[in-house]
């Protein structure tokens, strides 16, 4: 047993990192796989993932004298309660219901780094990363024994499932490495079968452009019409391919208070959220990862979820949203009204069309109106 490693492991546990492993700072094997993934367009509009592809395969591009990488995992999982009433409600990914994990974990990483310099070696050089390093962090974590790259492309740990954040400390410290984790997906394909938008072109490969997480968080503009129905009631991220994974069956609730759900976020009240103004949104999501898509992105998603709800109570808030200052919100509200149909929806769409100047919104309204009227718009806007 290496004393320095055990001291660091104990400190990491004290700081809330349930998973801990070490791998040498050697080049990674996954660069070719990653380059192919980018070349196939599966990164969508996430341009930051397309840069520095060569550098991603070697942590020494980040810390030239690096000798090891400490890989860490922090649980975040929170149960999703059943809705308490029959109002139209959305779903919100478990990882994002509390405070922004970047902020939470960064503080802990710096505390661990300070500990390493104080207790192990004051001359250490290195850097800490949480979801921010341009490196293939899941391969690093797999090599450090934290888990295997599952067919759903999440890192899966036999004991703790996949609901954890990854973080790394790349440094000049030499530590004995851990055994790499091995694949335990076997013949299972549950995640691929359950994905509502068919986002896995093959096992272990995610086409982010089709993934609800990408569509609701990363995508800045309009959600492709063909994928809107598949989004169901998700308004921020999606947990389906993790929830169905047998390795998450016994996952424990995170004890980290910062990841506890903010009030109303576990099962968002879609009607209420459609009316969030800028101030209410900022109050609700201060220091939350949900700031990323901004109010207009979240309300775009809410409009889609209301359109998918099949609930007549969704019509009035969507009619109000036709007046939203954001064209993105107005356009998706029009789509939602097209899905729900009915006289009030169509009268409001016609009235808005007379005043609307944005070309994309006009096109959305015209498609919604063409989805006449005991039927609903199909994915490409044709009458079903
Ligand atoms: Fe599919 Fe949801 Fe998993 Fe994305 S997060 S791959 S949409 S199941
Ligand atoms: Fe692997 Fe099955 Fe989990 Fe998918 S659901 S990641 S195939 S074990």
PDB file of C-alpha atoms in Angstrom, residues 101-337:
ATOM      1  CA  UNK A 101     -21.258  21.277 -10.054  1.00  0.00           C
ATOM      2  CA  UNK A 102     -18.350  23.112 -11.677  1.00  0.00           C
ATOM      3  CA  UNK A 103     -18.355  25.559  -8.798  1.00  0.00           C
ATOM      4  CA  UNK A 104     -18.893  22.930  -6.116  1.00  0.00           C
ATOM      5  CA  UNK A 105     -16.175  20.573  -7.382  1.00  0.00           C
ATOM      6  CA  UNK A 106     -13.606  23.213  -8.252  1.00  0.00           C
ATOM      7  CA  UNK A 107     -13.432  24.292  -4.604  1.00  0.00           C
ATOM      8  CA  UNK A 108     -12.945  20.683  -3.459  1.00  0.00           C
ATOM      9  CA  UNK A 109     -10.276  20.041  -6.090  1.00  0.00           C
ATOM     10  CA  UNK A 110      -8.292  23.044  -4.975  1.00  0.00           C
ATOM     11  CA  UNK A 111      -8.605  21.875  -1.372  1.00  0.00           C
ATOM     12  CA  UNK A 112      -7.256  18.458  -2.368  1.00  0.00           C
ATOM     13  CA  UNK A 113      -4.480  20.045  -4.404  1.00  0.00           C
ATOM     14  CA  UNK A 114      -3.433  22.221  -1.457  1.00  0.00           C
ATOM     15  CA  UNK A 115      -3.442  19.130   0.750  1.00  0.00           C
ATOM     16  CA  UNK A 116      -1.183  17.275  -1.710  1.00  0.00           C
ATOM     17  CA  UNK A 117       1.303  20.124  -1.763  1.00  0.00           C
ATOM     18  CA  UNK A 118       1.251  20.565   1.996  1.00  0.00           C
ATOM     19  CA  UNK A 119       1.302  16.901   2.998  1.00  0.00           C
ATOM     20  CA  UNK A 120       3.070  15.092   0.150  1.00  0.00           C
ATOM     21  CA  UNK A 121       5.342  17.359  -1.865  1.00  0.00           C
ATOM     22  CA  UNK A 122       5.510  21.150  -1.804  1.00  0.00           C
ATOM     23  CA  UNK A 123       7.228  21.232  -5.220  1.00  0.00           C
ATOM     24  CA  UNK A 124       4.378  19.555  -7.072  1.00  0.00           C
ATOM     25  CA  UNK A 125       3.213  21.113 -10.291  1.00  0.00           C
ATOM     26  CA  UNK A 126      -0.143  20.418 -11.784  1.00  0.00           C
ATOM     27  CA  UNK A 127      -3.626  21.517 -12.717  1.00  0.00           C
ATOM     28  CA  UNK A 128      -7.135  20.604 -11.701  1.00  0.00           C
ATOM     29  CA  UNK A 129     -10.055  20.033 -14.062  1.00  0.00           C
ATOM     30  CA  UNK A 130     -13.756  19.487 -13.774  1.00  0.00           C
ATOM     31  CA  UNK A 131     -15.358  18.878 -17.114  1.00  0.00           C
ATOM     32  CA  UNK A 132     -13.121  21.615 -18.463  1.00  0.00           C
ATOM     33  CA  UNK A 133      -9.937  19.926 -19.671  1.00  0.00           C
ATOM     34  CA  UNK A 134      -9.603  19.379 -23.395  1.00  0.00           C
ATOM     35  CA  UNK A 135      -8.745  15.721 -22.705  1.00  0.00           C
ATOM     36  CA  UNK A 136     -10.560  12.445 -23.104  1.00  0.00           C
ATOM     37  CA  UNK A 137     -11.538  12.289 -19.465  1.00  0.00           C
ATOM     38  CA  UNK A 138     -13.701   9.184 -19.665  1.00  0.00           C
ATOM     39  CA  UNK A 139     -10.787   7.198 -21.068  1.00  0.00           C
ATOM     40  CA  UNK A 140      -8.559   8.509 -18.297  1.00  0.00           C
ATOM     41  CA  UNK A 141     -11.159   7.511 -15.718  1.00  0.00           C
ATOM     42  CA  UNK A 142     -11.594   4.074 -17.300  1.00  0.00           C
ATOM     43  CA  UNK A 143      -7.857   3.552 -17.197  1.00  0.00           C
ATOM     44  CA  UNK A 144      -7.795   4.659 -13.548  1.00  0.00           C
ATOM     45  CA  UNK A 145     -10.388   1.986 -12.753  1.00  0.00           C
ATOM     46  CA  UNK A 146     -13.367   4.265 -12.037  1.00  0.00           C
ATOM     47  CA  UNK A 147     -15.642   2.534 -14.515  1.00  0.00           C
ATOM     48  CA  UNK A 148     -16.147   1.425 -18.092  1.00  0.00           C
ATOM     49  CA  UNK A 149     -17.424   3.344 -21.103  1.00  0.00           C
ATOM     50  CA  UNK A 150     -20.946   1.960 -21.413  1.00  0.00           C
ATOM     51  CA  UNK A 151     -23.009   1.533 -24.557  1.00  0.00           C
ATOM     52  CA  UNK A 152     -24.855   4.678 -23.420  1.00  0.00           C
ATOM     53  CA  UNK A 153     -21.416   6.426 -23.487  1.00  0.00           C
ATOM     54  CA  UNK A 154     -21.535   7.139 -19.746  1.00  0.00           C
ATOM     55  CA  UNK A 155     -18.816   5.926 -17.446  1.00  0.00           C
ATOM     56  CA  UNK A 156     -20.289   3.126 -15.326  1.00  0.00           C
ATOM     57  CA  UNK A 157     -19.001   1.915 -11.994  1.00  0.00           C
ATOM     58  CA  UNK A 158     -20.092  -1.494 -10.741  1.00  0.00           C
ATOM     59  CA  UNK A 159     -20.968  -0.214  -7.270  1.00  0.00           C
ATOM     60  CA  UNK A 160     -22.081   3.336  -7.943  1.00  0.00           C
ATOM     61  CA  UNK A 161     -23.679   3.242 -11.392  1.00  0.00           C
ATOM     62  CA  UNK A 162     -23.176   6.235 -13.664  1.00  0.00           C
ATOM     63  CA  UNK A 163     -24.657   9.215 -11.817  1.00  0.00           C
ATOM     64  CA  UNK A 164     -21.407  10.891 -10.827  1.00  0.00           C
ATOM     65  CA  UNK A 165     -19.318  13.831 -11.999  1.00  0.00           C
ATOM     66  CA  UNK A 166     -15.748  13.326 -13.134  1.00  0.00           C
ATOM     67  CA  UNK A 167     -12.790  15.490 -12.171  1.00  0.00           C
ATOM     68  CA  UNK A 168      -9.030  15.202 -12.576  1.00  0.00           C
ATOM     69  CA  UNK A 169      -5.791  16.398 -11.065  1.00  0.00           C
ATOM     70  CA  UNK A 170      -2.943  16.185 -13.562  1.00  0.00           C
ATOM     71  CA  UNK A 171       0.363  16.538 -11.767  1.00  0.00           C
ATOM     72  CA  UNK A 172       4.051  15.724 -11.505  1.00  0.00           C
ATOM     73  CA  UNK A 173       3.381  13.359  -8.590  1.00  0.00           C
ATOM     74  CA  UNK A 174       4.367   9.731  -9.181  1.00  0.00           C
ATOM     75  CA  UNK A 175       1.811   7.312  -7.723  1.00  0.00           C
ATOM     76  CA  UNK A 176       1.151   3.598  -8.289  1.00  0.00           C
ATOM     77  CA  UNK A 177      -1.589   3.237 -10.915  1.00  0.00           C
ATOM     78  CA  UNK A 178      -4.867   1.378 -10.496  1.00  0.00           C
ATOM     79  CA  UNK A 179      -6.126  -1.441 -12.697  1.00  0.00           C
ATOM     80  CA  UNK A 180      -8.229  -0.272 -15.660  1.00  0.00           C
ATOM     81  CA  UNK A 181     -11.950  -1.084 -15.459  1.00  0.00           C
ATOM     82  CA  UNK A 182     -13.421  -3.705 -17.782  1.00  0.00           C
ATOM     83  CA  UNK A 183     -16.681  -3.605 -19.767  1.00  0.00           C
ATOM     84  CA  UNK A 184     -19.755  -5.134 -18.110  1.00  0.00           C
ATOM     85  CA  UNK A 185     -22.467  -4.168 -20.608  1.00  0.00           C
ATOM     86  CA  UNK A 186     -22.502  -7.691 -22.045  1.00  0.00           C
ATOM     87  CA  UNK A 187     -25.438  -8.345 -24.360  1.00  0.00           C
ATOM     88  CA  UNK A 188     -27.615  -5.654 -22.752  1.00  0.00           C
ATOM     89  CA  UNK A 189     -28.986  -2.950 -25.068  1.00  0.00           C
ATOM     90  CA  UNK A 190     -31.564  -1.330 -22.757  1.00  0.00           C
ATOM     91  CA  UNK A 191     -30.189   2.182 -23.075  1.00  0.00           C
ATOM     92  CA  UNK A 192     -30.170   2.057 -26.859  1.00  0.00           C
ATOM     93  CA  UNK A 193     -33.670   0.585 -27.004  1.00  0.00           C
ATOM     94  CA  UNK A 194     -35.071   3.198 -24.611  1.00  0.00           C
ATOM     95  CA  UNK A 195     -33.679   6.340 -26.246  1.00  0.00           C
ATOM     96  CA  UNK A 196     -36.706   8.225 -27.583  1.00  0.00           C
ATOM     97  CA  UNK A 197     -34.773  10.111 -30.256  1.00  0.00           C
ATOM     98  CA  UNK A 198     -32.595   7.236 -31.536  1.00  0.00           C
ATOM     99  CA  UNK A 199     -29.393   8.979 -30.571  1.00  0.00           C
ATOM    100  CA  UNK A 200     -27.160   5.877 -30.653  1.00  0.00           C
ATOM    101  CA  UNK A 201     -26.108   5.076 -34.228  1.00  0.00           C
ATOM    102  CA  UNK A 202     -24.148   2.142 -32.799  1.00  0.00           C
ATOM    103  CA  UNK A 203     -23.247   0.861 -29.324  1.00  0.00           C
ATOM    104  CA  UNK A 204     -20.815   3.122 -27.454  1.00  0.00           C
ATOM    105  CA  UNK A 205     -21.410   6.005 -29.909  1.00  0.00           C
ATOM    106  CA  UNK A 206     -23.708   8.973 -29.253  1.00  0.00           C
ATOM    107  CA  UNK A 207     -24.938  11.251 -32.004  1.00  0.00           C
ATOM    108  CA  UNK A 208     -25.231  14.323 -29.802  1.00  0.00           C
ATOM    109  CA  UNK A 209     -27.304  16.106 -32.450  1.00  0.00           C
ATOM    110  CA  UNK A 210     -30.174  13.724 -31.702  1.00  0.00           C
ATOM    111  CA  UNK A 211     -29.749  13.623 -27.933  1.00  0.00           C
ATOM    112  CA  UNK A 212     -32.288  15.469 -25.773  1.00  0.00           C
ATOM    113  CA  UNK A 213     -29.484  16.685 -23.514  1.00  0.00           C
ATOM    114  CA  UNK A 214     -27.852  18.419 -26.452  1.00  0.00           C
ATOM    115  CA  UNK A 215     -31.142  19.698 -27.851  1.00  0.00           C
ATOM    116  CA  UNK A 216     -32.322  21.184 -24.559  1.00  0.00           C
ATOM    117  CA  UNK A 217     -28.992  22.539 -23.271  1.00  0.00           C
ATOM    118  CA  UNK A 218     -26.312  22.977 -25.915  1.00  0.00           C
ATOM    119  CA  UNK A 219     -28.340  23.853 -28.979  1.00  0.00           C
ATOM    120  CA  UNK A 220     -28.827  27.598 -29.167  1.00  0.00           C
ATOM    121  CA  UNK A 221     -31.393  27.860 -31.954  1.00  0.00           C
ATOM    122  CA  UNK A 222     -34.476  26.010 -33.110  1.00  0.00           C
ATOM    123  CA  UNK A 223     -34.930  22.372 -32.187  1.00  0.00           C
ATOM    124  CA  UNK A 224     -35.296  20.270 -35.347  1.00  0.00           C
ATOM    125  CA  UNK A 225     -38.991  19.599 -35.788  1.00  0.00           C
ATOM    126  CA  UNK A 226     -38.444  15.893 -36.392  1.00  0.00           C
ATOM    127  CA  UNK A 227     -37.070  15.496 -32.860  1.00  0.00           C
ATOM    128  CA  UNK A 228     -39.537  17.594 -30.875  1.00  0.00           C
ATOM    129  CA  UNK A 229     -42.080  14.874 -30.196  1.00  0.00           C
ATOM    130  CA  UNK A 230     -39.351  12.536 -28.992  1.00  0.00           C
ATOM    131  CA  UNK A 231     -38.390  15.103 -26.359  1.00  0.00           C
ATOM    132  CA  UNK A 232     -41.579  14.286 -24.477  1.00  0.00           C
ATOM    133  CA  UNK A 233     -41.644  16.243 -21.211  1.00  0.00           C
ATOM    134  CA  UNK A 234     -37.891  16.851 -20.777  1.00  0.00           C
ATOM    135  CA  UNK A 235     -37.114  20.537 -20.327  1.00  0.00           C
ATOM    136  CA  UNK A 236     -33.463  20.268 -19.319  1.00  0.00           C
ATOM    137  CA  UNK A 237     -31.306  17.258 -20.180  1.00  0.00           C
ATOM    138  CA  UNK A 238     -32.512  13.664 -20.131  1.00  0.00           C
ATOM    139  CA  UNK A 239     -31.818  10.727 -17.800  1.00  0.00           C
ATOM    140  CA  UNK A 240     -33.547   7.924 -19.681  1.00  0.00           C
ATOM    141  CA  UNK A 241     -30.512   5.965 -20.885  1.00  0.00           C
ATOM    142  CA  UNK A 242     -29.081   6.069 -17.360  1.00  0.00           C
ATOM    143  CA  UNK A 243     -32.354   5.350 -15.564  1.00  0.00           C
ATOM    144  CA  UNK A 244     -32.868   2.122 -17.518  1.00  0.00           C
ATOM    145  CA  UNK A 245     -29.320   0.905 -16.961  1.00  0.00           C
ATOM    146  CA  UNK A 246     -29.283  -2.087 -14.588  1.00  0.00           C
ATOM    147  CA  UNK A 247     -26.104  -0.760 -12.973  1.00  0.00           C
ATOM    148  CA  UNK A 248     -28.073   2.223 -11.692  1.00  0.00           C
ATOM    149  CA  UNK A 249     -30.709   0.055 -10.005  1.00  0.00           C
ATOM    150  CA  UNK A 250     -29.248   0.400  -6.546  1.00  0.00           C
ATOM    151  CA  UNK A 251     -27.694   3.830  -6.876  1.00  0.00           C
ATOM    152  CA  UNK A 252     -27.787   5.801  -3.628  1.00  0.00           C
ATOM    153  CA  UNK A 253     -28.959   9.388  -3.214  1.00  0.00           C
ATOM    154  CA  UNK A 254     -26.072  11.849  -3.117  1.00  0.00           C
ATOM    155  CA  UNK A 255     -25.363  13.178   0.364  1.00  0.00           C
ATOM    156  CA  UNK A 256     -23.979  16.414  -1.077  1.00  0.00           C
ATOM    157  CA  UNK A 257     -26.352  19.227  -0.009  1.00  0.00           C
ATOM    158  CA  UNK A 258     -25.327  21.431  -2.951  1.00  0.00           C
ATOM    159  CA  UNK A 259     -26.896  18.949  -5.401  1.00  0.00           C
ATOM    160  CA  UNK A 260     -30.281  18.859  -3.701  1.00  0.00           C
ATOM    161  CA  UNK A 261     -33.064  20.011  -5.924  1.00  0.00           C
ATOM    162  CA  UNK A 262     -34.164  23.616  -5.868  1.00  0.00           C
ATOM    163  CA  UNK A 263     -37.859  23.982  -5.062  1.00  0.00           C
ATOM    164  CA  UNK A 264     -40.060  23.160  -8.041  1.00  0.00           C
ATOM    165  CA  UNK A 265     -37.274  21.859 -10.269  1.00  0.00           C
ATOM    166  CA  UNK A 266     -37.738  18.092  -9.810  1.00  0.00           C
ATOM    167  CA  UNK A 267     -41.032  18.076 -11.709  1.00  0.00           C
ATOM    168  CA  UNK A 268     -41.344  21.548 -13.264  1.00  0.00           C
ATOM    169  CA  UNK A 269     -44.832  23.021 -13.467  1.00  0.00           C
ATOM    170  CA  UNK A 270     -44.867  23.696 -17.202  1.00  0.00           C
ATOM    171  CA  UNK A 271     -47.677  26.240 -17.130  1.00  0.00           C
ATOM    172  CA  UNK A 272     -45.919  28.241 -14.434  1.00  0.00           C
ATOM    173  CA  UNK A 273     -42.534  27.990 -16.175  1.00  0.00           C
ATOM    174  CA  UNK A 274     -43.940  29.179 -19.492  1.00  0.00           C
ATOM    175  CA  UNK A 275     -44.658  32.469 -17.716  1.00  0.00           C
ATOM    176  CA  UNK A 276     -41.206  32.953 -16.162  1.00  0.00           C
ATOM    177  CA  UNK A 277     -39.902  36.429 -16.869  1.00  0.00           C
ATOM    178  CA  UNK A 278     -36.210  37.296 -16.812  1.00  0.00           C
ATOM    179  CA  UNK A 279     -36.156  38.174 -13.135  1.00  0.00           C
ATOM    180  CA  UNK A 280     -38.016  35.048 -12.018  1.00  0.00           C
ATOM    181  CA  UNK A 281     -35.746  32.893 -14.174  1.00  0.00           C
ATOM    182  CA  UNK A 282     -32.606  34.466 -12.716  1.00  0.00           C
ATOM    183  CA  UNK A 283     -33.903  34.040  -9.186  1.00  0.00           C
ATOM    184  CA  UNK A 284     -34.752  30.405  -9.769  1.00  0.00           C
ATOM    185  CA  UNK A 285     -31.474  29.490 -11.461  1.00  0.00           C
ATOM    186  CA  UNK A 286     -28.856  31.606  -9.736  1.00  0.00           C
ATOM    187  CA  UNK A 287     -25.648  29.496  -9.543  1.00  0.00           C
ATOM    188  CA  UNK A 288     -27.394  26.676 -11.399  1.00  0.00           C
ATOM    189  CA  UNK A 289     -26.183  24.865 -14.547  1.00  0.00           C
ATOM    190  CA  UNK A 290     -29.562  25.763 -16.084  1.00  0.00           C
ATOM    191  CA  UNK A 291     -28.199  29.236 -16.756  1.00  0.00           C
ATOM    192  CA  UNK A 292     -26.386  27.717 -19.730  1.00  0.00           C
ATOM    193  CA  UNK A 293     -29.277  27.661 -22.235  1.00  0.00           C
ATOM    194  CA  UNK A 294     -30.564  30.926 -20.715  1.00  0.00           C
ATOM    195  CA  UNK A 295     -34.204  31.813 -20.267  1.00  0.00           C
ATOM    196  CA  UNK A 296     -34.959  31.675 -23.977  1.00  0.00           C
ATOM    197  CA  UNK A 297     -33.545  28.143 -24.290  1.00  0.00           C
ATOM    198  CA  UNK A 298     -35.394  26.789 -21.265  1.00  0.00           C
ATOM    199  CA  UNK A 299     -38.698  28.384 -22.324  1.00  0.00           C
ATOM    200  CA  UNK A 300     -38.218  27.009 -25.844  1.00  0.00           C
ATOM    201  CA  UNK A 301     -37.992  23.555 -24.227  1.00  0.00           C
ATOM    202  CA  UNK A 302     -41.008  24.213 -22.025  1.00  0.00           C
ATOM    203  CA  UNK A 303     -43.057  25.180 -25.093  1.00  0.00           C
ATOM    204  CA  UNK A 304     -42.156  21.858 -26.725  1.00  0.00           C
ATOM    205  CA  UNK A 305     -43.052  19.939 -23.552  1.00  0.00           C
ATOM    206  CA  UNK A 306     -46.403  21.725 -23.339  1.00  0.00           C
ATOM    207  CA  UNK A 307     -47.036  20.926 -27.004  1.00  0.00           C
ATOM    208  CA  UNK A 308     -46.325  17.288 -26.200  1.00  0.00           C
ATOM    209  CA  UNK A 309     -48.553  17.273 -23.119  1.00  0.00           C
ATOM    210  CA  UNK A 310     -51.822  16.748 -24.998  1.00  0.00           C
ATOM    211  CA  UNK A 311     -53.425  18.842 -22.234  1.00  0.00           C
ATOM    212  CA  UNK A 312     -55.879  21.612 -23.149  1.00  0.00           C
ATOM    213  CA  UNK A 313     -54.674  23.609 -20.121  1.00  0.00           C
ATOM    214  CA  UNK A 314     -51.418  24.123 -22.034  1.00  0.00           C
ATOM    215  CA  UNK A 315     -53.123  26.284 -24.664  1.00  0.00           C
ATOM    216  CA  UNK A 316     -53.500  29.614 -22.754  1.00  0.00           C
ATOM    217  CA  UNK A 317     -49.845  29.831 -21.591  1.00  0.00           C
ATOM    218  CA  UNK A 318     -48.675  28.995 -25.105  1.00  0.00           C
ATOM    219  CA  UNK A 319     -50.942  31.702 -26.504  1.00  0.00           C
ATOM    220  CA  UNK A 320     -49.344  34.162 -24.067  1.00  0.00           C
ATOM    221  CA  UNK A 321     -45.901  32.964 -25.176  1.00  0.00           C
ATOM    222  CA  UNK A 322     -46.707  34.003 -28.764  1.00  0.00           C
ATOM    223  CA  UNK A 323     -46.060  37.531 -27.453  1.00  0.00           C
ATOM    224  CA  UNK A 324     -42.698  36.679 -25.870  1.00  0.00           C
ATOM    225  CA  UNK A 325     -39.863  39.062 -26.673  1.00  0.00           C
ATOM    226  CA  UNK A 326     -37.719  36.119 -27.846  1.00  0.00           C
ATOM    227  CA  UNK A 327     -38.414  34.844 -31.366  1.00  0.00           C
ATOM    228  CA  UNK A 328     -37.116  31.422 -30.328  1.00  0.00           C
ATOM    229  CA  UNK A 329     -39.832  31.159 -27.675  1.00  0.00           C
ATOM    230  CA  UNK A 330     -42.580  32.462 -29.974  1.00  0.00           C
ATOM    231  CA  UNK A 331     -41.652  29.961 -32.694  1.00  0.00           C
ATOM    232  CA  UNK A 332     -41.745  26.967 -30.365  1.00  0.00           C
ATOM    233  CA  UNK A 333     -44.938  28.204 -28.724  1.00  0.00           C
ATOM    234  CA  UNK A 334     -46.469  28.216 -32.210  1.00  0.00           C
ATOM    235  CA  UNK A 335     -45.349  24.622 -32.694  1.00  0.00           C
ATOM    236  CA  UNK A 336     -46.840  23.652 -29.354  1.00  0.00           C
ATOM    237  CA  UNK A 337     -50.170  25.227 -30.296  1.00  0.00           C
TER     238      UNK A 337
END
